[in-house]
Amino acid sequence: MGPRCWRWWHWSAWPRTRQPPAGSTPSSRQQFSTQEQTTQICVVGSGPAGFYTAQHLLKHTRARVDIYEKQFVPFGLVRFGVAPDHPEVKNVINTFTQTARSDRCAFHGNVVVGRDVTVPELREAYHAVVLSYGAEDNQALEIPGEELPGVFSARAFVGWYNGLPEKRELVPDLSCDTAVILGQGNVALDVARILLTPPEHLEVLLLFQKTDITEASLGVLRQSQVKTVWIVGRRGPLQVAFTIKELREMIQLPGTRPILDPADFLGLQDRIKEVPRPRKRLTELLLRTATEKPGVEEAARQALASRAWGLRFFRSPLQVLPSPDGRRAAGIRLAITRLEGVGEAARAVPTGDMEDLPCGLVLSSVGYKSRPIDPSVPFDPKLGVIPNMEGRVVDVPGLYCSGWVKRGPTGVITTTMTDSFLTSQTLLQDLEAGLLPSGPRPGYSAIKALLSSRGVRPISFSDWEKLDAEEMSRGQGAGKPREKLLDPQEMLRLLGR
């Protein structure tokens, strides 16, 4: 927190029943405290960016914060994006729950901003609006054959096994031997790990209540015939986007062995001396895995492995190849590339050579992108972000953004936390400087009337807690932390709607 914010926080935190020390109570501070108590703020999106923004605002003001969410349930990518075998990452939901239970915070699910209510209507009802709705689309491959059965975005696949309602009908065909994942980030490794985790290991996770993977997707994965997964990137080992934690998990995955070509790593030992430490440690682990002979115990484990995964570098997708009858994907044609430049800035350029890789499943993991939410909100389609300065939306006073729609789909939950706190501080500075609308605003009471007139029935946080209790009850019967509800109509029935 900067010095300016700290001075303001000091006075805003002073008990209302006491007077600050004599000689140190400027009238502007008193006026600010009076206005601050009636400030109405809304946040659009209930993922990490939305909740961290709300948390910071509630902590440092007496404002009221309403959170709008298009899904029936809160928590965004923490619920629908975090791998189901990483339950520890989802512990942040406990913090978000405490935020939502604040008497100055309210959750309104099943409200699609831009359709059920417009951003200008929100701006009329609130002193400030923060857009934190994330990146809901995936980057298209834009290659021939992308529309064939057997080709999915990694985002859709993750949504399917994580219980995203609109992806419950996906049901991928896992009867093939080989899958190809395009992209070399953490999501690509998550998907590869879920595809290759032996069924018996999934059962162990269930036994210790370590996964909330949906029963429907678990049934499909139990029958999977996928034995090999290739994880393809257009650049080299020094440019992979995954982190060392996810790489270690892949290397140690039961029943699998890594396939890395030592030729891809020639000369890297000298080149990594000057790179930042996290990248150096990651590359050293890749080097050891690719070039060092495994110990006796590891060699024996790999010899018994029935499944394998590999990293293919310097490859860029050109075309999804159809089966002889043209009805589904049967392979992918890859352009062989070389690098121009060095380090993170290196670009992949085609050499003119190509390679065909047979597979029955293609998963695109080349990035997420945000959508424009409302015609009144500026949007940069090339970058997939809302143009902003430190979280202030350009040329729209009182409108802010945080998270991926602010900076692009990069970073992890802690990155989003820091980013959201910075947007909140920007908003607080504007509030203190008197740059937000003065006078009372109706907040949710006005929006509630609009939604009611349009036949929209929002889901409250207490509604969610009833659904949450039902999920945990069903999970207990199946030996899991929860069994996610997938059907919005069933959710409404459970809520007596």
PDB file of N, CA, C and O in Angstrom, residues 43-47 49-51 53 130-134 400-403 405 420:
ATOM      1  N   VAL A  43     -19.119  -5.283  -8.489  1.00  0.00           N
ATOM      2  CA  VAL A  43     -18.054  -6.036  -9.146  1.00  0.00           C
ATOM      3  C   VAL A  43     -18.725  -7.049 -10.067  1.00  0.00           C
ATOM      4  O   VAL A  43     -19.639  -7.767  -9.645  1.00  0.00           O
ATOM      5  N   VAL A  44     -18.298  -7.109 -11.307  1.00  0.00           N
ATOM      6  CA  VAL A  44     -18.871  -8.047 -12.278  1.00  0.00           C
ATOM      7  C   VAL A  44     -17.915  -9.221 -12.454  1.00  0.00           C
ATOM      8  O   VAL A  44     -16.820  -9.055 -12.986  1.00  0.00           O
ATOM      9  N   GLY A  45     -18.328 -10.387 -11.967  1.00  0.00           N
ATOM     10  CA  GLY A  45     -17.491 -11.583 -12.017  1.00  0.00           C
ATOM     11  C   GLY A  45     -17.113 -12.028 -10.623  1.00  0.00           C
ATOM     12  O   GLY A  45     -16.686 -11.208  -9.795  1.00  0.00           O
ATOM     13  N   SER A  46     -17.293 -13.328 -10.337  1.00  0.00           N
ATOM     14  CA  SER A  46     -17.035 -13.818  -8.973  1.00  0.00           C
ATOM     15  C   SER A  46     -15.902 -14.834  -8.928  1.00  0.00           C
ATOM     16  O   SER A  46     -15.872 -15.698  -8.073  1.00  0.00           O
ATOM     17  N   GLY A  47     -14.970 -14.713  -9.872  1.00  0.00           N
ATOM     18  CA  GLY A  47     -13.762 -15.518  -9.803  1.00  0.00           C
ATOM     19  C   GLY A  47     -12.757 -14.863  -8.873  1.00  0.00           C
ATOM     20  O   GLY A  47     -13.096 -13.939  -8.125  1.00  0.00           O
ATOM     21  N   ALA A  49     -10.386 -12.674  -9.381  1.00  0.00           N
ATOM     22  CA  ALA A  49     -10.257 -11.218  -9.558  1.00  0.00           C
ATOM     23  C   ALA A  49     -11.414 -10.483  -8.897  1.00  0.00           C
ATOM     24  O   ALA A  49     -11.218  -9.476  -8.208  1.00  0.00           O
ATOM     25  N   GLY A  50     -12.624 -10.988  -9.084  1.00  0.00           N
ATOM     26  CA  GLY A  50     -13.788 -10.341  -8.490  1.00  0.00           C
ATOM     27  C   GLY A  50     -13.770 -10.381  -6.976  1.00  0.00           C
ATOM     28  O   GLY A  50     -14.013  -9.361  -6.316  1.00  0.00           O
ATOM     29  N   PHE A  51     -13.484 -11.560  -6.433  1.00  0.00           N
ATOM     30  CA  PHE A  51     -13.515 -11.674  -4.970  1.00  0.00           C
ATOM     31  C   PHE A  51     -12.363 -10.935  -4.300  1.00  0.00           C
ATOM     32  O   PHE A  51     -12.535 -10.330  -3.239  1.00  0.00           O
ATOM     33  N   THR A  53     -10.934  -8.254  -5.446  1.00  0.00           N
ATOM     34  CA  THR A  53     -11.296  -6.839  -5.539  1.00  0.00           C
ATOM     35  C   THR A  53     -12.293  -6.483  -4.434  1.00  0.00           C
ATOM     36  O   THR A  53     -12.121  -5.487  -3.721  1.00  0.00           O
ATOM     37  N   VAL A 130     -16.671  -2.286 -11.201  1.00  0.00           N
ATOM     38  CA  VAL A 130     -15.405  -2.960 -11.523  1.00  0.00           C
ATOM     39  C   VAL A 130     -15.713  -4.204 -12.351  1.00  0.00           C
ATOM     40  O   VAL A 130     -16.445  -5.090 -11.902  1.00  0.00           O
ATOM     41  N   LEU A 131     -15.162  -4.273 -13.553  1.00  0.00           N
ATOM     42  CA  LEU A 131     -15.349  -5.431 -14.431  1.00  0.00           C
ATOM     43  C   LEU A 131     -14.224  -6.436 -14.181  1.00  0.00           C
ATOM     44  O   LEU A 131     -13.048  -6.131 -14.411  1.00  0.00           O
ATOM     45  N   SER A 132     -14.593  -7.611 -13.707  1.00  0.00           N
ATOM     46  CA  SER A 132     -13.613  -8.648 -13.337  1.00  0.00           C
ATOM     47  C   SER A 132     -14.062 -10.003 -13.870  1.00  0.00           C
ATOM     48  O   SER A 132     -13.939 -11.013 -13.185  1.00  0.00           O
ATOM     49  N   TYR A 133     -14.590  -9.997 -15.099  1.00  0.00           N
ATOM     50  CA  TYR A 133     -15.269 -11.189 -15.588  1.00  0.00           C
ATOM     51  C   TYR A 133     -14.360 -12.192 -16.309  1.00  0.00           C
ATOM     52  O   TYR A 133     -14.810 -13.195 -16.842  1.00  0.00           O
ATOM     53  N   GLY A 134     -13.053 -11.925 -16.316  1.00  0.00           N
ATOM     54  CA  GLY A 134     -12.112 -12.925 -16.780  1.00  0.00           C
ATOM     55  C   GLY A 134     -12.045 -13.114 -18.286  1.00  0.00           C
ATOM     56  O   GLY A 134     -12.431 -12.251 -19.069  1.00  0.00           O
ATOM     57  N   TYR A 400     -13.968   0.529 -13.811  1.00  0.00           N
ATOM     58  CA  TYR A 400     -12.646  -0.055 -13.558  1.00  0.00           C
ATOM     59  C   TYR A 400     -12.621  -1.503 -14.038  1.00  0.00           C
ATOM     60  O   TYR A 400     -13.658  -2.088 -14.351  1.00  0.00           O
ATOM     61  N   CYS A 401     -11.426  -2.087 -14.086  1.00  0.00           N
ATOM     62  CA  CYS A 401     -11.318  -3.503 -14.421  1.00  0.00           C
ATOM     63  C   CYS A 401     -10.161  -4.122 -13.652  1.00  0.00           C
ATOM     64  O   CYS A 401      -9.209  -3.436 -13.260  1.00  0.00           O
ATOM     65  N   SER A 402     -10.257  -5.431 -13.414  1.00  0.00           N
ATOM     66  CA  SER A 402      -9.199  -6.159 -12.726  1.00  0.00           C
ATOM     67  C   SER A 402      -9.132  -7.578 -13.272  1.00  0.00           C
ATOM     68  O   SER A 402     -10.090  -8.080 -13.868  1.00  0.00           O
ATOM     69  N   GLY A 403      -7.993  -8.223 -13.061  1.00  0.00           N
ATOM     70  CA  GLY A 403      -7.826  -9.606 -13.493  1.00  0.00           C
ATOM     71  C   GLY A 403      -7.486  -9.736 -14.960  1.00  0.00           C
ATOM     72  O   GLY A 403      -6.897  -8.843 -15.577  1.00  0.00           O
ATOM     73  N   VAL A 405      -9.257  -9.684 -17.679  1.00  0.00           N
ATOM     74  CA  VAL A 405      -9.833  -8.742 -18.645  1.00  0.00           C
ATOM     75  C   VAL A 405      -9.085  -7.406 -18.594  1.00  0.00           C
ATOM     76  O   VAL A 405      -9.182  -6.597 -19.512  1.00  0.00           O
ATOM     77  N   SER A 420      -5.677  -7.342  -8.521  1.00  0.00           N
ATOM     78  CA  SER A 420      -6.982  -6.868  -8.051  1.00  0.00           C
ATOM     79  C   SER A 420      -6.830  -5.855  -6.924  1.00  0.00           C
ATOM     80  O   SER A 420      -7.578  -4.871  -6.859  1.00  0.00           O
TER      81      SER A 420
END
